[in-house]
Amino acid sequence: MDEEAARPGGQIVFFLRRQEMFGPLVFDQAVEDFRDAPNLRELAYQAADEDPARRGRATSVFRRSAIIVAHALNRANGECEFRGCDAPFEKPDETLYLEVHHIGRLADGGPDHPMNVAAVCPNCHRELHFGTETGRKNAELREAIRIKERNGFLDD
């Protein structure tokens, strides 16, 4: 019953899950395929699960330097280093919220280095990972960070 389950009335429900072995876009493609369904609301209620099952997953994380994160956040001074957006909110400790993005992904062999990180707002962070032309945009961001670092990040 993991892949499919019979429901009362002979209805069969397929459970979708992200399949890493087929690439990370399988689940996202399924979402896009469903978005045009004329009866999407009805399908969503039929697929509702009041008690979704948990499944385990082994993950690994990269060791990152808190000093480099702090440096990127100070360099940004509350402003997204990609588009210049203001930090979207203040955290309970009264610091401004930005996320530190690795321009060259650690998973792809990128270094944890001040020249490879940028403090960005959450929307820009998602765009840098999932938007169009991510290669070009990350290259532009890399050049902006290079200039800031070369100038001691005095030119904002």
PDB file of C-alpha atoms in Angstrom:
ATOM      1  CA  MET A   1       0.000   0.000   0.000  1.00  0.00           C
ATOM      2  CA  ASP A   2       3.000   2.322  -0.146  1.00  0.00           C
ATOM      3  CA  GLU A   3       2.617   3.276  -3.824  1.00  0.00           C
ATOM      4  CA  GLU A   4      -1.122   3.013  -4.152  1.00  0.00           C
ATOM      5  CA  ALA A   5      -4.059   2.348  -1.876  1.00  0.00           C
ATOM      6  CA  ALA A   6      -7.625   1.321  -2.641  1.00  0.00           C
ATOM      7  CA  ARG A   7     -10.199   3.657  -1.122  1.00  0.00           C
ATOM      8  CA  PRO A   8     -13.922   2.999  -0.511  1.00  0.00           C
ATOM      9  CA  GLY A   9     -15.887   3.007  -3.750  1.00  0.00           C
ATOM     10  CA  GLY A  10     -13.091   1.375  -5.723  1.00  0.00           C
ATOM     11  CA  GLN A  11     -11.104   4.608  -5.982  1.00  0.00           C
ATOM     12  CA  ILE A  12      -7.338   4.224  -6.311  1.00  0.00           C
ATOM     13  CA  VAL A  13      -5.069   6.929  -4.931  1.00  0.00           C
ATOM     14  CA  PHE A  14      -1.436   7.203  -5.969  1.00  0.00           C
ATOM     15  CA  PHE A  15       0.940   8.662  -3.435  1.00  0.00           C
ATOM     16  CA  LEU A  16       3.589  10.903  -4.946  1.00  0.00           C
ATOM     17  CA  ARG A  17       6.926  11.345  -3.328  1.00  0.00           C
ATOM     18  CA  ARG A  18      10.160  12.941  -4.420  1.00  0.00           C
ATOM     19  CA  GLN A  19      12.250  10.312  -6.176  1.00  0.00           C
ATOM     20  CA  GLU A  20      15.904  11.248  -5.888  1.00  0.00           C
ATOM     21  CA  MET A  21      16.938   8.291  -8.049  1.00  0.00           C
ATOM     22  CA  PHE A  22      15.039   9.808 -10.987  1.00  0.00           C
ATOM     23  CA  GLY A  23      16.207  13.329 -10.253  1.00  0.00           C
ATOM     24  CA  PRO A  24      14.887  16.009  -7.902  1.00  0.00           C
ATOM     25  CA  LEU A  25      12.456  17.387 -10.477  1.00  0.00           C
ATOM     26  CA  VAL A  26      10.095  14.387 -10.528  1.00  0.00           C
ATOM     27  CA  PHE A  27       7.937  15.690  -7.667  1.00  0.00           C
ATOM     28  CA  ASP A  28       8.072  19.275  -8.963  1.00  0.00           C
ATOM     29  CA  GLN A  29       6.976  18.089 -12.420  1.00  0.00           C
ATOM     30  CA  ALA A  30       4.054  16.194 -10.886  1.00  0.00           C
ATOM     31  CA  VAL A  31       2.998  19.391  -9.096  1.00  0.00           C
ATOM     32  CA  GLU A  32       3.111  21.333 -12.373  1.00  0.00           C
ATOM     33  CA  ASP A  33       1.131  18.601 -14.161  1.00  0.00           C
ATOM     34  CA  PHE A  34      -1.634  18.798 -11.546  1.00  0.00           C
ATOM     35  CA  ARG A  35      -1.872  22.613 -11.592  1.00  0.00           C
ATOM     36  CA  ASP A  36      -3.929  22.563 -14.814  1.00  0.00           C
ATOM     37  CA  ALA A  37      -6.411  19.930 -13.616  1.00  0.00           C
ATOM     38  CA  PRO A  38      -9.936  21.378 -13.909  1.00  0.00           C
ATOM     39  CA  ASN A  39     -11.014  19.616 -10.686  1.00  0.00           C
ATOM     40  CA  LEU A  40      -7.845  20.354  -8.686  1.00  0.00           C
ATOM     41  CA  ARG A  41      -9.667  21.400  -5.510  1.00  0.00           C
ATOM     42  CA  GLU A  42     -11.673  18.152  -5.500  1.00  0.00           C
ATOM     43  CA  LEU A  43      -8.515  16.119  -6.130  1.00  0.00           C
ATOM     44  CA  ALA A  44      -6.731  17.921  -3.296  1.00  0.00           C
ATOM     45  CA  TYR A  45      -9.492  17.026  -0.841  1.00  0.00           C
ATOM     46  CA  GLN A  46      -9.474  13.409  -2.038  1.00  0.00           C
ATOM     47  CA  ALA A  47      -5.706  13.243  -1.551  1.00  0.00           C
ATOM     48  CA  ALA A  48      -5.833  14.802   1.934  1.00  0.00           C
ATOM     49  CA  ASP A  49      -4.150  12.715   4.621  1.00  0.00           C
ATOM     50  CA  GLU A  50      -4.897  13.602   8.246  1.00  0.00           C
ATOM     51  CA  ASP A  51      -2.009  11.469   9.490  1.00  0.00           C
ATOM     52  CA  PRO A  52       0.775  11.384   6.881  1.00  0.00           C
ATOM     53  CA  ALA A  53       3.350   8.676   7.450  1.00  0.00           C
ATOM     54  CA  ARG A  54       6.905   9.621   8.229  1.00  0.00           C
ATOM     55  CA  ARG A  55       9.780   8.044   6.434  1.00  0.00           C
ATOM     56  CA  GLY A  56      13.431   8.139   7.311  1.00  0.00           C
ATOM     57  CA  ARG A  57      16.152   9.628   5.204  1.00  0.00           C
ATOM     58  CA  ALA A  58      19.875   9.682   5.695  1.00  0.00           C
ATOM     59  CA  THR A  59      21.314  13.128   5.106  1.00  0.00           C
ATOM     60  CA  SER A  60      24.692  14.678   5.309  1.00  0.00           C
ATOM     61  CA  VAL A  61      25.469  18.291   5.979  1.00  0.00           C
ATOM     62  CA  PHE A  62      28.516  20.352   5.213  1.00  0.00           C
ATOM     63  CA  ARG A  63      30.580  21.850   7.977  1.00  0.00           C
ATOM     64  CA  ARG A  64      30.290  25.626   7.584  1.00  0.00           C
ATOM     65  CA  SER A  65      32.131  28.411   9.307  1.00  0.00           C
ATOM     66  CA  ALA A  66      30.067  30.665  11.583  1.00  0.00           C
ATOM     67  CA  ILE A  67      32.766  33.318  11.071  1.00  0.00           C
ATOM     68  CA  ILE A  68      32.174  33.363   7.298  1.00  0.00           C
ATOM     69  CA  VAL A  69      28.391  33.586   7.785  1.00  0.00           C
ATOM     70  CA  ALA A  70      28.844  36.457  10.252  1.00  0.00           C
ATOM     71  CA  HIS A  71      31.186  38.209   7.800  1.00  0.00           C
ATOM     72  CA  ALA A  72      28.661  37.929   4.938  1.00  0.00           C
ATOM     73  CA  LEU A  73      25.843  39.236   7.128  1.00  0.00           C
ATOM     74  CA  ASN A  74      27.959  42.196   8.289  1.00  0.00           C
ATOM     75  CA  ARG A  75      29.079  42.909   4.734  1.00  0.00           C
ATOM     76  CA  ALA A  76      25.429  43.018   3.601  1.00  0.00           C
ATOM     77  CA  ASN A  77      24.426  45.364   6.434  1.00  0.00           C
ATOM     78  CA  GLY A  78      20.756  44.326   6.254  1.00  0.00           C
ATOM     79  CA  GLU A  79      20.521  44.594   2.463  1.00  0.00           C
ATOM     80  CA  CYS A  80      20.271  41.686   0.015  1.00  0.00           C
ATOM     81  CA  GLU A  81      23.548  41.447  -1.869  1.00  0.00           C
ATOM     82  CA  PHE A  82      21.777  40.174  -4.993  1.00  0.00           C
ATOM     83  CA  ARG A  83      19.142  42.836  -5.654  1.00  0.00           C
ATOM     84  CA  GLY A  84      19.552  45.338  -2.826  1.00  0.00           C
ATOM     85  CA  CYS A  85      16.245  44.334  -1.190  1.00  0.00           C
ATOM     86  CA  ASP A  86      15.857  45.210   2.469  1.00  0.00           C
ATOM     87  CA  ALA A  87      15.953  42.315   4.923  1.00  0.00           C
ATOM     88  CA  PRO A  88      12.295  41.219   5.170  1.00  0.00           C
ATOM     89  CA  PHE A  89      12.018  41.231   8.955  1.00  0.00           C
ATOM     90  CA  GLU A  90      13.798  41.588  12.261  1.00  0.00           C
ATOM     91  CA  LYS A  91      14.518  38.477  14.320  1.00  0.00           C
ATOM     92  CA  PRO A  92      13.722  38.280  18.049  1.00  0.00           C
ATOM     93  CA  ASP A  93      17.357  39.194  18.813  1.00  0.00           C
ATOM     94  CA  GLU A  94      16.767  42.404  16.782  1.00  0.00           C
ATOM     95  CA  THR A  95      19.128  41.434  13.959  1.00  0.00           C
ATOM     96  CA  LEU A  96      17.874  41.646  10.393  1.00  0.00           C
ATOM     97  CA  TYR A  97      17.043  38.366   8.653  1.00  0.00           C
ATOM     98  CA  LEU A  98      19.054  37.426   5.567  1.00  0.00           C
ATOM     99  CA  GLU A  99      20.178  34.002   4.379  1.00  0.00           C
ATOM    100  CA  VAL A 100      23.751  33.197   3.412  1.00  0.00           C
ATOM    101  CA  HIS A 101      23.911  31.701  -0.085  1.00  0.00           C
ATOM    102  CA  HIS A 102      26.877  29.767  -1.447  1.00  0.00           C
ATOM    103  CA  ILE A 103      27.323  31.028  -5.009  1.00  0.00           C
ATOM    104  CA  GLY A 104      29.226  27.881  -5.955  1.00  0.00           C
ATOM    105  CA  ARG A 105      27.213  25.186  -4.170  1.00  0.00           C
ATOM    106  CA  LEU A 106      29.050  23.182  -1.533  1.00  0.00           C
ATOM    107  CA  ALA A 107      27.458  20.047  -3.009  1.00  0.00           C
ATOM    108  CA  ASP A 108      29.179  20.876  -6.309  1.00  0.00           C
ATOM    109  CA  GLY A 109      32.577  21.370  -4.674  1.00  0.00           C
ATOM    110  CA  GLY A 110      32.260  25.109  -3.973  1.00  0.00           C
ATOM    111  CA  PRO A 111      34.322  26.429  -1.070  1.00  0.00           C
ATOM    112  CA  ASP A 112      33.084  27.836   2.229  1.00  0.00           C
ATOM    113  CA  HIS A 113      34.895  31.114   1.611  1.00  0.00           C
ATOM    114  CA  PRO A 114      33.970  34.833   1.905  1.00  0.00           C
ATOM    115  CA  MET A 115      34.303  35.232  -1.881  1.00  0.00           C
ATOM    116  CA  ASN A 116      31.788  32.403  -2.427  1.00  0.00           C
ATOM    117  CA  VAL A 117      28.976  33.567  -0.149  1.00  0.00           C
ATOM    118  CA  ALA A 118      26.393  36.320  -0.288  1.00  0.00           C
ATOM    119  CA  ALA A 119      23.767  37.407   2.231  1.00  0.00           C
ATOM    120  CA  VAL A 120      20.467  37.499   0.371  1.00  0.00           C
ATOM    121  CA  CYS A 121      16.759  37.864   1.147  1.00  0.00           C
ATOM    122  CA  PRO A 122      14.760  34.596   1.175  1.00  0.00           C
ATOM    123  CA  ASN A 123      12.991  35.382  -2.125  1.00  0.00           C
ATOM    124  CA  CYS A 124      16.239  36.069  -3.952  1.00  0.00           C
ATOM    125  CA  HIS A 125      17.778  32.972  -2.345  1.00  0.00           C
ATOM    126  CA  ARG A 126      15.047  30.761  -3.832  1.00  0.00           C
ATOM    127  CA  GLU A 127      15.435  32.520  -7.188  1.00  0.00           C
ATOM    128  CA  LEU A 128      19.187  31.902  -7.182  1.00  0.00           C
ATOM    129  CA  HIS A 129      18.515  28.186  -6.725  1.00  0.00           C
ATOM    130  CA  PHE A 130      15.291  27.616  -8.650  1.00  0.00           C
ATOM    131  CA  GLY A 131      14.695  30.577 -10.966  1.00  0.00           C
ATOM    132  CA  THR A 132      15.539  30.999 -14.604  1.00  0.00           C
ATOM    133  CA  GLU A 133      19.110  31.747 -15.648  1.00  0.00           C
ATOM    134  CA  THR A 134      20.589  30.738 -12.300  1.00  0.00           C
ATOM    135  CA  GLY A 135      24.054  30.375 -13.847  1.00  0.00           C
ATOM    136  CA  ARG A 136      24.091  33.940 -15.178  1.00  0.00           C
ATOM    137  CA  LYS A 137      22.585  35.402 -11.998  1.00  0.00           C
ATOM    138  CA  ASN A 138      25.064  33.595  -9.751  1.00  0.00           C
ATOM    139  CA  ALA A 139      27.917  34.780 -11.996  1.00  0.00           C
ATOM    140  CA  GLU A 140      26.703  38.378 -11.622  1.00  0.00           C
ATOM    141  CA  LEU A 141      26.443  37.921  -7.860  1.00  0.00           C
ATOM    142  CA  ARG A 142      29.953  36.419  -7.745  1.00  0.00           C
ATOM    143  CA  GLU A 143      31.319  39.531  -9.514  1.00  0.00           C
ATOM    144  CA  ALA A 144      29.445  41.881  -7.150  1.00  0.00           C
ATOM    145  CA  ILE A 145      30.893  40.055  -4.127  1.00  0.00           C
ATOM    146  CA  ARG A 146      34.386  40.099  -5.674  1.00  0.00           C
ATOM    147  CA  ILE A 147      34.143  43.894  -6.060  1.00  0.00           C
ATOM    148  CA  LYS A 148      32.819  44.358  -2.507  1.00  0.00           C
ATOM    149  CA  GLU A 149      35.587  42.198  -1.059  1.00  0.00           C
ATOM    150  CA  ARG A 150      38.273  43.903  -3.146  1.00  0.00           C
ATOM    151  CA  ASN A 151      37.061  47.289  -1.885  1.00  0.00           C
ATOM    152  CA  GLY A 152      36.784  46.112   1.689  1.00  0.00           C
ATOM    153  CA  PHE A 153      32.990  46.223   1.157  1.00  0.00           C
ATOM    154  CA  LEU A 154      32.928  49.984   1.724  1.00  0.00           C
ATOM    155  CA  ASP A 155      31.135  50.674  -1.586  1.00  0.00           C
ATOM    156  CA  ASP A 156      27.500  49.701  -1.002  1.00  0.00           C
TER     157      ASP A 156
END
